[in-house]
Amino acid sequence: MIWLYLHFPHLLLDHIRRAREDSGALVIVDGSGQTVLQACPEARELGVQVGMRLKTAITLAPELAIVQADDQQQARILEGQARWLYRYAAHVVPRPPNGLLAEVGSLQRLYGGLPAVWQTVEQALDEHQLTAWSGLGHTPLAARLIARTGKGECNADRDHILRTLGQLPLQVAEFDERTCTRLQRLGLDRLQQVFDLPPAELARRLSPETLARVQKILGSRPDPQPDWQPPHQFRQQADFAREIEQTQGLLFPLQRILSDLEDDLCWRQQETDTLFLTLQHRHEEPTRLRIRTSGPEHRAEAFLNLIRLRLERHPLRAPVLSLQLSVKRFLGREAPTERDLLGETQDLNEAWHTLMSRLQARLGESALSQLAPQADHRPERAWSAASLARKHQPTETTGLPRRPLWLLQGPQPLTSPPQAWFAGPERISGGWWDGQRVLRDYYIAQLDSGQLAWVFRDTQGGWYIHGWFG
């Protein structure tokens, strides 16, 4: 087996920078807020260094943006990176706080060789704007140690990997402090010297745990890895170095998140009709918005337009510290529609759903209704208004009599009978069950004015008009 390990030295920093339109100086500080852990290139150009006291860094860069490290936040970000890597490799293992492990030996035939696998991952890292140190190894620990030195290369030869590992100093071999001190007292400073020790002597002088770790690095002891599966939902968060006060400032990070959502939906071959957007504020309760579409959707551009319209209706009541977009409902994707020679779709359903979704986002979900048939013979009671979200079974219209497009709110008497007849009579009798019985003979007729109307004669012989034909 061949393992690929990705070490993200600036995971939180890269995450924050993806959500920024500006390129000002930015640093990540520790939990106490005293020491710089990560610094962007703009900050380093001003003299800010990792390990520097925050007070000193602010002196060098007065406009410095500061973000405090959060272990839970970093774990969530790492899960997001594991999610896209899972599209390329079936066996992915997150290694908190800043590493990903993937088995890539089985992918060589699929991608056309190990260099193609390596290049595919490198391109994906560039697309996600991530800084990562990659390493290959015949064991998970070997790949991890090589990657964390920043000297990994696309070479899966076992002897080459062992030589690379043997040259590593003990300080980067990730032994615990006590074991490292005892090895140095024995005069050892390279990992190869530890490999050369007899196993029994290594266990006696140090510990069985140290021997087990060395054997896992070399591959002489099994090191099974857990099987990780991405959660069946989409959730991404954008954290801001400075509070966002205008809705326009939210569109840039949302565009990136929605692009990832589109890729995720395309990979799943699914769509969704519901997005949940949560805006976090410093001193206010979170703002929670539900964005609905009138039909299944997967395009990032369509989602962004709906969110823009929704935010126009709901101005920010407080500056935003972070935003989170989540999807919990996934729908099967319909077969692609036919396209003409210019690549334009010939199906009007997509345009219809887009229009309805925009109107709902602009006016509100309850502002639009659609007509639905009712099981009643009386024309004025044969329909009702229903929500767009409600699904109706299609009604079989074959053989039904012709009906006018414009039905009057109530029948109106005619002063004189029609002059010309085109269809009828059609007898409608009903309403006995609710005390509002009708007995009418309907006709399609032309009036003196020349208009085509839907008229009826009641049991008393009176003529009434009930609708107009276009």
Short mmCIF file of C-alpha atoms in Angstrom, two decimals:
data_model
loop_
_atom_site.label_atom_id
_atom_site.label_comp_id
_atom_site.label_asym_id
_atom_site.label_seq_id
_atom_site.Cartn_x
_atom_site.Cartn_y
_atom_site.Cartn_z
CA MET A 1 0.00 0.00 0.00
CA ILE A 2 1.06 3.57 -0.66
CA TRP A 3 -0.11 6.37 1.61
CA LEU A 4 -0.32 10.09 0.90
CA TYR A 5 -0.19 12.51 3.80
CA LEU A 6 -1.15 16.19 3.49
CA HIS A 7 0.14 18.49 6.21
CA PHE A 8 -1.49 21.95 6.34
CA PRO A 9 0.92 24.29 8.15
CA HIS A 10 -1.44 27.29 7.75
CA LEU A 11 -4.86 25.64 7.74
CA LEU A 12 -6.72 28.28 9.76
CA LEU A 13 -4.86 31.11 8.04
CA ASP A 14 -5.75 29.80 4.58
CA HIS A 15 -9.37 29.38 5.67
CA ILE A 16 -9.64 33.00 6.85
CA ARG A 17 -7.89 34.38 3.77
CA ARG A 18 -10.31 32.59 1.43
CA ALA A 19 -13.16 34.63 2.91
CA ARG A 20 -11.39 38.00 2.46
CA GLU A 21 -11.54 40.28 -0.53
CA ASP A 22 -8.68 42.45 0.72
CA SER A 23 -5.08 41.29 1.19
CA GLY A 24 -4.12 43.08 4.38
CA ALA A 25 -1.78 41.75 7.06
CA LEU A 26 -3.32 38.89 9.05
CA VAL A 27 -2.06 36.68 11.88
CA ILE A 28 -3.37 33.74 13.89
CA VAL A 29 -2.64 33.92 17.62
CA ASP A 30 -2.78 31.26 20.33
CA GLY A 31 -5.67 30.73 22.73
CA SER A 32 -4.28 33.26 25.21
CA GLY A 33 -3.96 35.85 22.45
CA GLN A 34 -0.32 36.56 23.26
CA THR A 35 1.77 34.73 20.64
CA VAL A 36 1.67 34.66 16.84
CA LEU A 37 1.14 31.13 15.51
CA GLN A 38 0.64 31.85 11.81
CA ALA A 39 1.35 34.95 9.69
CA CYS A 40 0.31 35.69 6.12
CA PRO A 41 2.89 36.85 3.52
CA GLU A 42 1.76 40.50 3.85
CA ALA A 43 2.38 40.35 7.61
CA ARG A 44 5.78 38.70 7.15
CA GLU A 45 6.82 41.46 4.74
CA LEU A 46 6.22 43.93 7.58
CA GLY A 47 8.49 41.94 9.86
CA VAL A 48 5.92 39.86 11.74
CA GLN A 49 7.27 36.39 12.52
CA VAL A 50 5.83 33.18 13.95
CA GLY A 51 6.49 32.98 17.69
CA MET A 52 6.57 36.77 18.07
CA ARG A 53 4.64 38.46 20.85
CA LEU A 54 1.41 40.01 19.64
CA LYS A 55 2.30 43.41 21.10
CA THR A 56 5.46 43.47 19.01
CA ALA A 57 3.57 42.41 15.90
CA ILE A 58 1.04 45.22 16.32
CA THR A 59 3.90 47.70 16.64
CA LEU A 60 5.26 46.53 13.29
CA ALA A 61 1.82 46.40 11.62
CA PRO A 62 -0.72 48.76 13.26
CA GLU A 63 -3.50 47.66 10.86
CA LEU A 64 -2.90 43.98 11.65
CA ALA A 65 -6.00 41.72 11.54
CA ILE A 66 -6.00 39.20 14.38
CA VAL A 67 -7.80 35.86 14.66
CA GLN A 68 -7.60 33.67 17.74
CA ALA A 69 -6.98 29.94 17.20
CA ASP A 70 -9.85 27.62 18.03
CA ASP A 71 -9.39 23.81 18.14
CA GLN A 72 -13.04 23.08 17.32
CA GLN A 73 -12.97 25.52 14.45
CA GLN A 74 -9.81 23.93 13.05
CA ALA A 75 -11.31 20.43 13.36
CA ARG A 76 -14.35 21.59 11.42
CA ILE A 77 -12.15 23.10 8.71
CA LEU A 78 -10.11 19.90 8.47
CA GLU A 79 -13.30 17.88 7.99
CA GLY A 80 -14.19 20.15 5.08
CA GLN A 81 -10.83 19.41 3.43
CA ALA A 82 -11.32 15.69 3.98
CA ARG A 83 -14.66 16.00 2.23
CA TRP A 84 -13.21 17.18 -1.09
CA LEU A 85 -10.26 14.76 -0.87
CA TYR A 86 -12.78 11.94 -0.52
CA ARG A 87 -13.86 12.66 -4.11
CA TYR A 88 -10.45 11.46 -5.30
CA ALA A 89 -9.61 8.70 -2.78
CA ALA A 90 -12.00 6.27 -1.10
CA HIS A 91 -9.90 5.77 2.05
CA VAL A 92 -9.35 9.14 3.74
CA VAL A 93 -8.46 9.63 7.41
CA PRO A 94 -8.46 13.09 9.06
CA ARG A 95 -5.50 13.58 11.39
CA PRO A 96 -6.29 16.55 13.66
CA PRO A 97 -5.32 19.26 14.01
CA ASN A 98 -3.88 19.81 10.51
CA GLY A 99 -3.34 16.59 8.56
CA LEU A 100 -5.08 14.27 6.11
CA LEU A 101 -4.10 10.71 5.27
CA ALA A 102 -5.22 8.91 2.10
CA GLU A 103 -4.44 5.53 0.57
CA VAL A 104 -3.39 6.20 -3.04
CA GLY A 105 -1.67 2.99 -4.14
CA SER A 106 -4.96 1.55 -5.37
CA LEU A 107 -5.63 4.68 -7.46
CA GLN A 108 -2.66 4.35 -9.82
CA ARG A 109 -4.53 2.30 -12.40
CA LEU A 110 -7.53 4.62 -12.26
CA TYR A 111 -5.52 7.83 -12.77
CA GLY A 112 -2.78 6.39 -14.98
CA GLY A 113 0.09 6.20 -12.53
CA LEU A 114 1.21 7.72 -9.25
CA PRO A 115 2.45 11.00 -10.81
CA ALA A 116 -1.07 11.60 -12.17
CA VAL A 117 -2.53 11.04 -8.69
CA TRP A 118 0.00 13.45 -7.21
CA GLN A 119 -0.75 16.08 -9.88
CA THR A 120 -4.53 15.73 -9.37
CA VAL A 121 -4.21 16.39 -5.65
CA GLU A 122 -1.85 19.33 -6.25
CA GLN A 123 -4.36 20.91 -8.65
CA ALA A 124 -7.18 20.47 -6.13
CA LEU A 125 -5.06 22.16 -3.46
CA ASP A 126 -4.47 25.11 -5.78
CA GLU A 127 -8.18 25.39 -6.54
CA HIS A 128 -8.97 25.49 -2.82
CA GLN A 129 -6.12 27.96 -2.19
CA LEU A 130 -4.51 25.71 0.41
CA THR A 131 -0.88 25.46 1.46
CA ALA A 132 -0.02 21.79 1.98
CA TRP A 133 3.14 19.74 2.39
CA SER A 134 2.71 16.34 0.74
CA GLY A 135 4.52 13.11 1.50
CA LEU A 136 4.36 9.52 0.25
CA GLY A 137 5.15 6.48 2.34
CA HIS A 138 4.67 2.74 2.44
CA THR A 139 3.14 3.18 5.92
CA PRO A 140 0.87 5.89 7.32
CA LEU A 141 3.49 7.06 9.84
CA ALA A 142 6.22 7.15 7.19
CA ALA A 143 4.08 9.37 4.94
CA ARG A 144 3.26 11.64 7.90
CA LEU A 145 6.86 12.15 9.01
CA ILE A 146 8.07 12.88 5.47
CA ALA A 147 5.22 15.31 4.79
CA ARG A 148 5.73 17.27 8.01
CA THR A 149 9.35 17.99 7.05
CA GLY A 150 8.17 19.75 3.88
CA LYS A 151 10.51 17.62 1.76
CA GLY A 152 8.05 15.13 0.30
CA GLU A 153 8.29 14.11 -3.35
CA CYS A 154 6.42 11.87 -5.75
CA ASN A 155 8.53 8.76 -5.19
CA ALA A 156 7.03 5.57 -3.79
CA ASP A 157 10.20 3.48 -3.88
CA ARG A 158 10.52 1.75 -0.50
CA ASP A 159 14.29 2.06 -0.29
CA HIS A 160 14.12 5.76 -1.13
CA ILE A 161 11.47 6.30 1.54
CA LEU A 162 13.58 4.48 4.16
CA ARG A 163 16.65 6.56 3.27
CA THR A 164 14.61 9.75 3.59
CA LEU A 165 13.26 8.64 6.96
CA GLY A 166 16.70 7.61 8.20
CA GLN A 167 18.06 11.12 7.63
CA LEU A 168 15.40 12.76 9.81
CA PRO A 169 16.57 14.16 13.15
CA LEU A 170 14.93 12.74 16.25
CA GLN A 171 13.28 16.10 16.98
CA VAL A 172 10.92 15.66 13.99
CA ALA A 173 10.30 11.93 14.50
CA GLU A 174 7.49 12.75 16.96
CA PHE A 175 8.78 10.68 19.86
CA ASP A 176 7.63 11.91 23.23
CA GLU A 177 10.01 14.23 25.08
CA ARG A 178 11.20 11.58 27.54
CA THR A 179 12.00 9.05 24.79
CA CYS A 180 13.79 11.68 22.71
CA THR A 181 15.95 12.68 25.69
CA ARG A 182 16.91 9.06 26.43
CA LEU A 183 17.82 8.42 22.79
CA GLN A 184 20.05 11.48 22.75
CA ARG A 185 21.78 10.27 25.92
CA LEU A 186 22.56 7.06 24.04
CA GLY A 187 24.33 9.18 21.44
CA LEU A 188 21.63 8.90 18.81
CA ASP A 189 20.50 11.91 16.78
CA ARG A 190 19.13 10.39 13.54
CA LEU A 191 16.17 8.11 12.96
CA GLN A 192 18.32 5.63 11.02
CA GLN A 193 20.33 4.98 14.18
CA VAL A 194 17.12 4.04 15.95
CA PHE A 195 16.17 1.72 13.08
CA ASP A 196 19.52 -0.06 13.42
CA LEU A 197 18.97 -0.97 17.08
CA PRO A 198 17.94 -4.60 17.76
CA PRO A 199 14.22 -4.73 18.57
CA ALA A 200 14.74 -6.47 21.94
CA GLU A 201 17.37 -3.91 22.95
CA LEU A 202 15.11 -1.02 21.88
CA ALA A 203 12.23 -2.35 23.99
CA ARG A 204 14.48 -3.02 27.01
CA ARG A 205 16.31 0.30 26.99
CA LEU A 206 13.30 2.45 26.13
CA SER A 207 9.80 0.95 26.14
CA PRO A 208 7.62 -1.51 24.22
CA GLU A 209 5.57 1.48 23.03
CA THR A 210 8.64 3.02 21.40
CA LEU A 211 9.43 -0.28 19.69
CA ALA A 212 5.84 -0.52 18.43
CA ARG A 213 6.04 2.99 16.98
CA VAL A 214 9.32 2.27 15.17
CA GLN A 215 7.88 -0.94 13.76
CA LYS A 216 4.80 0.91 12.51
CA ILE A 217 7.06 3.44 10.76
CA LEU A 218 9.00 0.63 9.07
CA GLY A 219 5.92 -1.45 8.29
CA SER A 220 6.85 -4.54 10.30
CA ARG A 221 3.84 -4.06 12.58
CA PRO A 222 0.24 -3.51 11.35
CA ASP A 223 -1.12 0.00 11.67
CA PRO A 224 -4.80 -0.23 10.70
CA GLN A 225 -6.54 3.06 9.89
CA PRO A 226 -10.17 3.86 10.70
CA ASP A 227 -12.67 4.05 7.85
CA TRP A 228 -13.91 7.65 7.63
CA GLN A 229 -17.05 8.59 5.73
CA PRO A 230 -18.14 12.19 5.00
CA PRO A 231 -21.33 13.16 6.82
CA HIS A 232 -24.48 13.12 4.72
CA GLN A 233 -24.87 16.86 4.80
CA PHE A 234 -23.06 19.93 3.54
CA ARG A 235 -21.82 22.52 6.00
CA GLN A 236 -19.23 25.22 5.49
CA GLN A 237 -18.39 28.28 7.52
CA ALA A 238 -16.61 31.50 6.66
CA ASP A 239 -14.92 33.32 9.54
CA PHE A 240 -13.95 36.95 9.23
CA ALA A 241 -10.90 38.70 10.63
CA ARG A 242 -12.95 41.90 10.82
CA GLU A 243 -16.71 42.20 11.30
CA ILE A 244 -18.80 42.58 8.15
CA GLU A 245 -21.22 45.49 8.41
CA GLN A 246 -22.77 45.48 4.90
CA THR A 247 -24.52 42.62 3.14
CA GLN A 248 -22.35 43.21 0.08
CA GLY A 249 -19.37 42.01 2.09
CA LEU A 250 -21.02 38.61 2.59
CA LEU A 251 -21.37 37.85 -1.12
CA PHE A 252 -17.67 37.17 -1.76
CA PRO A 253 -17.32 34.35 0.82
CA LEU A 254 -20.77 33.05 -0.08
CA GLN A 255 -19.73 32.77 -3.71
CA ARG A 256 -16.82 30.51 -2.76
CA ILE A 257 -18.93 28.34 -0.46
CA LEU A 258 -21.68 27.98 -3.06
CA SER A 259 -19.10 26.99 -5.66
CA ASP A 260 -17.98 24.20 -3.32
CA LEU A 261 -21.63 23.25 -2.82
CA GLU A 262 -22.15 23.00 -6.57
CA ASP A 263 -19.09 20.76 -6.89
CA ASP A 264 -20.35 18.63 -4.01
CA LEU A 265 -23.83 18.26 -5.50
CA CYS A 266 -22.43 17.41 -8.93
CA TRP A 267 -20.18 14.78 -7.36
CA ARG A 268 -23.15 13.31 -5.49
CA GLN A 269 -25.32 13.62 -8.65
CA GLN A 270 -27.94 15.24 -6.45
CA GLU A 271 -29.69 18.58 -6.03
CA THR A 272 -31.37 20.46 -3.21
CA ASP A 273 -34.22 22.88 -2.69
CA THR A 274 -33.37 24.26 0.75
CA LEU A 275 -30.36 26.17 2.08
CA PHE A 276 -29.85 27.26 5.69
CA LEU A 277 -27.80 30.42 6.25
CA THR A 278 -26.71 31.40 9.77
CA LEU A 279 -25.06 34.75 10.52
CA GLN A 280 -23.19 35.00 13.83
CA HIS A 281 -23.05 38.35 15.65
CA ARG A 282 -20.98 39.46 18.63
CA HIS A 283 -23.73 40.73 20.95
CA GLU A 284 -26.91 39.57 19.18
CA GLU A 285 -28.65 36.26 18.63
CA PRO A 286 -27.69 34.59 15.34
CA THR A 287 -29.66 35.50 12.25
CA ARG A 288 -31.09 32.36 10.66
CA LEU A 289 -32.43 32.39 7.12
CA ARG A 290 -33.97 29.57 5.13
CA ILE A 291 -33.64 29.93 1.37
CA ARG A 292 -36.10 27.84 -0.64
CA THR A 293 -36.19 27.18 -4.35
CA SER A 294 -39.33 26.25 -6.26
CA GLY A 295 -37.65 23.10 -7.57
CA PRO A 296 -34.43 21.06 -7.30
CA GLU A 297 -31.34 23.17 -7.98
CA HIS A 298 -27.56 22.73 -7.96
CA ARG A 299 -26.11 25.86 -9.63
CA ALA A 300 -24.07 28.19 -7.44
CA GLU A 301 -25.12 31.24 -9.47
CA ALA A 302 -28.82 30.54 -8.92
CA PHE A 303 -28.31 30.08 -5.16
CA LEU A 304 -26.26 33.29 -4.91
CA ASN A 305 -28.97 35.33 -6.68
CA LEU A 306 -31.60 34.03 -4.27
CA ILE A 307 -29.47 34.81 -1.23
CA ARG A 308 -28.74 38.30 -2.56
CA LEU A 309 -32.47 38.98 -2.94
CA ARG A 310 -33.17 37.58 0.52
CA LEU A 311 -30.49 39.72 2.14
CA GLU A 312 -31.96 42.79 0.46
CA ARG A 313 -35.22 42.07 2.30
CA HIS A 314 -33.42 41.43 5.61
CA PRO A 315 -30.74 44.10 6.24
CA LEU A 316 -28.08 43.20 8.79
CA ARG A 317 -29.23 44.06 12.30
CA ALA A 318 -25.66 43.74 13.63
CA PRO A 319 -22.13 43.24 12.21
CA VAL A 320 -21.36 39.65 11.21
CA LEU A 321 -18.49 37.66 12.76
CA SER A 322 -18.99 34.52 10.67
CA LEU A 323 -21.51 32.86 8.40
CA GLN A 324 -22.41 29.22 7.98
CA LEU A 325 -24.19 27.63 5.03
CA SER A 326 -25.63 24.14 5.43
CA VAL A 327 -27.68 21.71 3.36
CA LYS A 328 -29.46 18.77 4.93
CA ARG A 329 -31.95 17.83 2.23
CA PHE A 330 -30.67 16.19 -0.95
CA LEU A 331 -32.82 15.27 -3.94
CA GLY A 332 -32.21 12.96 -6.85
CA ARG A 333 -30.91 14.75 -9.92
CA GLU A 334 -33.09 14.71 -13.01
CA ALA A 335 -31.71 13.60 -16.36
CA PRO A 336 -30.05 16.46 -18.27
CA THR A 337 -32.29 18.20 -20.77
CA GLU A 338 -31.55 18.37 -24.46
CA ARG A 339 -29.52 21.32 -25.70
CA ASP A 340 -29.32 23.01 -29.05
CA LEU A 341 -26.17 23.62 -31.10
CA LEU A 342 -25.30 26.73 -29.07
CA GLY A 343 -25.50 24.82 -25.79
CA GLU A 344 -28.74 26.47 -24.68
CA THR A 345 -31.30 24.35 -22.90
CA GLN A 346 -34.56 23.64 -24.70
CA ASP A 347 -36.47 22.95 -21.47
CA LEU A 348 -38.47 25.86 -20.03
CA ASN A 349 -38.87 24.21 -16.61
CA GLU A 350 -35.45 25.49 -15.51
CA ALA A 351 -36.34 29.08 -16.39
CA TRP A 352 -39.74 28.71 -14.70
CA HIS A 353 -38.22 27.39 -11.45
CA THR A 354 -35.63 30.17 -11.50
CA LEU A 355 -38.33 32.83 -11.88
CA MET A 356 -40.48 31.37 -9.09
CA SER A 357 -37.48 31.05 -6.77
CA ARG A 358 -36.52 34.69 -7.32
CA LEU A 359 -40.06 35.90 -6.70
CA GLN A 360 -40.23 33.90 -3.48
CA ALA A 361 -36.89 35.29 -2.33
CA ARG A 362 -38.00 38.83 -3.13
CA LEU A 363 -41.59 38.71 -1.85
CA GLY A 364 -41.52 35.90 0.70
CA GLU A 365 -42.40 32.20 0.55
CA SER A 366 -46.08 32.76 1.36
CA ALA A 367 -46.56 35.58 -1.19
CA LEU A 368 -47.05 33.30 -4.21
CA SER A 369 -49.78 30.77 -4.83
CA GLN A 370 -50.72 28.43 -7.61
CA LEU A 371 -54.12 27.22 -8.79
CA ALA A 372 -55.08 23.69 -7.89
CA PRO A 373 -58.15 21.73 -9.05
CA GLN A 374 -60.89 20.80 -6.63
CA ALA A 375 -63.22 17.82 -6.97
CA ASP A 376 -66.40 19.88 -7.49
CA HIS A 377 -68.61 20.25 -10.57
CA ARG A 378 -69.57 23.85 -9.78
CA PRO A 379 -67.16 26.12 -11.75
CA GLU A 380 -66.79 28.69 -8.94
CA ARG A 381 -65.73 25.91 -6.56
CA ALA A 382 -63.67 23.78 -8.93
CA TRP A 383 -60.35 25.40 -8.03
CA SER A 384 -58.39 26.73 -5.04
CA ALA A 385 -55.17 28.62 -4.34
CA ALA A 386 -52.33 26.52 -2.92
CA SER A 387 -48.72 27.12 -1.89
CA LEU A 388 -46.02 26.67 -4.51
CA ALA A 389 -44.23 24.24 -2.23
CA ARG A 390 -47.19 21.89 -2.32
CA LYS A 391 -46.94 19.18 -4.94
CA HIS A 392 -50.05 18.30 -6.92
CA GLN A 393 -50.70 15.27 -9.02
CA PRO A 394 -51.20 16.13 -12.68
CA THR A 395 -54.83 16.15 -13.74
CA GLU A 396 -55.89 14.20 -16.80
CA THR A 397 -57.45 16.76 -19.17
CA THR A 398 -58.22 14.52 -22.12
CA GLY A 399 -61.93 14.63 -22.96
CA LEU A 400 -62.80 17.46 -20.60
CA PRO A 401 -65.08 20.24 -21.92
CA ARG A 402 -63.54 23.56 -22.88
CA ARG A 403 -63.36 26.14 -20.09
CA PRO A 404 -62.83 29.93 -20.25
CA LEU A 405 -59.54 31.45 -19.12
CA TRP A 406 -61.36 34.30 -17.37
CA LEU A 407 -64.01 33.11 -14.91
CA LEU A 408 -66.10 35.84 -13.31
CA GLN A 409 -66.31 36.01 -9.53
CA GLY A 410 -70.04 35.32 -9.81
CA PRO A 411 -72.60 34.83 -12.61
CA GLN A 412 -73.97 38.06 -14.06
CA PRO A 413 -77.41 38.25 -15.75
CA LEU A 414 -77.69 38.85 -19.50
CA THR A 415 -80.20 41.40 -20.79
CA SER A 416 -80.70 39.46 -24.02
CA PRO A 417 -79.99 35.92 -25.19
CA PRO A 418 -76.78 35.19 -27.21
CA GLN A 419 -76.83 35.61 -31.00
CA ALA A 420 -74.63 32.66 -32.04
CA TRP A 421 -74.00 29.26 -30.49
CA PHE A 422 -70.78 27.20 -30.78
CA ALA A 423 -71.04 24.43 -28.17
CA GLY A 424 -73.49 23.11 -25.62
CA PRO A 425 -75.53 22.45 -23.75
CA GLU A 426 -73.36 21.07 -20.94
CA ARG A 427 -75.46 20.33 -17.88
CA ILE A 428 -73.85 20.92 -14.46
CA SER A 429 -75.83 19.76 -11.43
CA GLY A 430 -74.31 19.65 -7.94
CA GLY A 431 -74.03 21.22 -4.53
CA TRP A 432 -76.88 19.27 -2.96
CA TRP A 433 -74.48 18.12 -0.21
CA ASP A 434 -73.81 21.62 1.18
CA GLY A 435 -77.17 23.28 0.58
CA GLN A 436 -76.01 25.35 -2.42
CA ARG A 437 -77.36 23.25 -5.26
CA VAL A 438 -77.07 24.44 -8.85
CA LEU A 439 -78.72 23.13 -12.03
CA ARG A 440 -77.39 24.87 -15.14
CA ASP A 441 -77.05 24.32 -18.89
CA TYR A 442 -73.80 25.90 -20.12
CA TYR A 443 -73.07 27.07 -23.69
CA ILE A 444 -70.19 28.65 -25.57
CA ALA A 445 -71.83 31.55 -27.36
CA GLN A 446 -71.16 34.88 -29.06
CA LEU A 447 -72.83 37.98 -27.61
CA ASP A 448 -74.10 41.05 -29.43
CA SER A 449 -70.77 42.79 -28.77
CA GLY A 450 -68.93 40.02 -30.64
CA GLN A 451 -67.21 38.60 -27.53
CA LEU A 452 -67.00 34.85 -27.00
CA ALA A 453 -68.54 34.00 -23.62
CA TRP A 454 -69.42 31.08 -21.39
CA VAL A 455 -73.13 31.42 -20.57
CA PHE A 456 -75.77 29.29 -18.91
CA ARG A 457 -79.53 29.14 -18.51
CA ASP A 458 -80.98 28.24 -15.11
CA THR A 459 -84.16 26.34 -14.28
CA GLN A 460 -86.12 29.61 -14.32
CA GLY A 461 -85.14 30.29 -17.93
CA GLY A 462 -82.86 33.21 -17.11
CA TRP A 463 -79.58 33.74 -18.98
CA TYR A 464 -76.30 34.44 -17.18
CA ILE A 465 -72.69 34.97 -18.21
CA HIS A 466 -70.04 33.15 -16.15
CA GLY A 467 -66.77 33.65 -18.07
CA TRP A 468 -64.94 35.02 -21.12
CA PHE A 469 -62.82 33.26 -23.70
CA GLY A 470 -59.70 35.08 -24.92
#
